[in-house]
Each structure stands twice: as structure tokens, then as C-alpha cells.
């Protein structure tokens, strides 16, 4: 995912988000999988991807240049994904660099509909953030543009490293609703992947990894999903944090 700069008006918020820290990051060991593994390739929906308006070079301080890894959004190559949720969960990989501050912004056109700032822990990895109840629920059929920015020390977040993506909420078809209702929870991610519902397939697999890190089928599905969208380098990264805003 290419990092892009963004200039976003800084909103003053009354309190910083609460960081919920897992007891230990979830790391994976990847054995050789046999023919029993279930296909988890993501099938993108047949929809027009929004045009990204941000461009140009990104400012990178020495703290970033020293890292061999980069801030990466867990998104398909076109940076666009569908969701069935009013308030979906977003995921990013943050490398082991001295990151102190992060900001998430959700825009409807040029209007900021929600923005929050995080103080991040030192031990990083793949982190998740679910839109809180105080954030407006996503409207069906509307494409929202989001940005995740990180900065170090006294740097302004907008001058650090930023990745962006799109989210669109849709209503499930009658057939999809019936299929989801009768599908074994262990196989829900396959239904989401085949239906092109990115945010749900990713979140479902994250939850399955957290609940049973040694499940070979879950590990295989996670590996194949990320490889199918060009994120092979993130397959073995630990799931280390969830971020939640204080209501």
C-alpha cells in the first residue's frame, strides 16, 4: 500500500482513546498445507473503485527511513472494500518504529464525519479499530474515504506517514442473508470472501485467529486471503492491538 500525505484539520477531542492490549501478540507458524485446506481467495466485487485524490511525495523523517517496513493498510490492491456493518473494523500493520501518535479520519467527500487520535504502545504489529458508537453509522450505498496517519515525537501527524482506503456499506441480498444464517461460523469467512465483502472476511479471520491461534484451517485461510490481495509480507505478522475510543 503506497503511503500518501494528507492535510486534515486537527479536531480537539476531550479524551484519548483507550488502548486495549492483548496479553501477548498472536504469532503464527506456517506449516506446509495439504489439499484439505479450504480456498480463501478474495473475489473482488464488480464495482467501480473510487478515484483517489491524494498524491505526491510523502515526508519521511529519519525514524521512518531507518525502518525496513512500512505502515500498511490491510486492504485489496484497489484500496476499496465493502462492508455490511454500520460501524466496521479497520486493520493496519504498524512496524516496529518509535511511533507515538496516530490519527484516523473518515470523510464523506470533503467533509470529515469522524476523526480520532491515538496514543500507540511501543510494541506494534497488526492493529484494529472499530468505529465507536459515537461515530456516525455508515449509510448504505455511500463511499467513505478514510485515512490513517502516524507521526513521531513533535512532528504533526499530517506531516508523517499516511495510508488511505475506501469503505462502502451495502445491504446483503436475500440469498446472501440466508447463506450467512445457515453457514457454520467456522466457514463464514469463505462466504464473505466469495461475496467480495472485504471488511467482514478480514475481521472474521482475525477473530478466529485470536480465539484459536493453532487452528490449521484458520492459518491456511488467513495466509491465502492475504496472498490473494498482495499482502503476502503480512501473513506472519502478529496481531497485537485493538484500539477503542472512549465514549
PDB file of N, CA and C in Angstrom, residues 34 37 130:
ATOM      1  N   UNK A  34      -1.783 -29.153   3.006  1.00  0.00           N
ATOM      2  CA  UNK A  34      -2.136 -30.182   2.058  1.00  0.00           C
ATOM      3  C   UNK A  34      -3.408 -29.801   1.303  1.00  0.00           C
ATOM      4  N   UNK A  37      -6.901 -27.975   2.694  1.00  0.00           N
ATOM      5  CA  UNK A  37      -7.154 -26.598   3.086  1.00  0.00           C
ATOM      6  C   UNK A  37      -8.259 -25.980   2.220  1.00  0.00           C
ATOM      7  N   UNK A 130     -12.404  -0.355  15.551  1.00  0.00           N
ATOM      8  CA  UNK A 130     -13.817  -0.405  15.189  1.00  0.00           C
ATOM      9  C   UNK A 130     -14.446   0.962  15.434  1.00  0.00           C
TER      10      UNK A 130
END
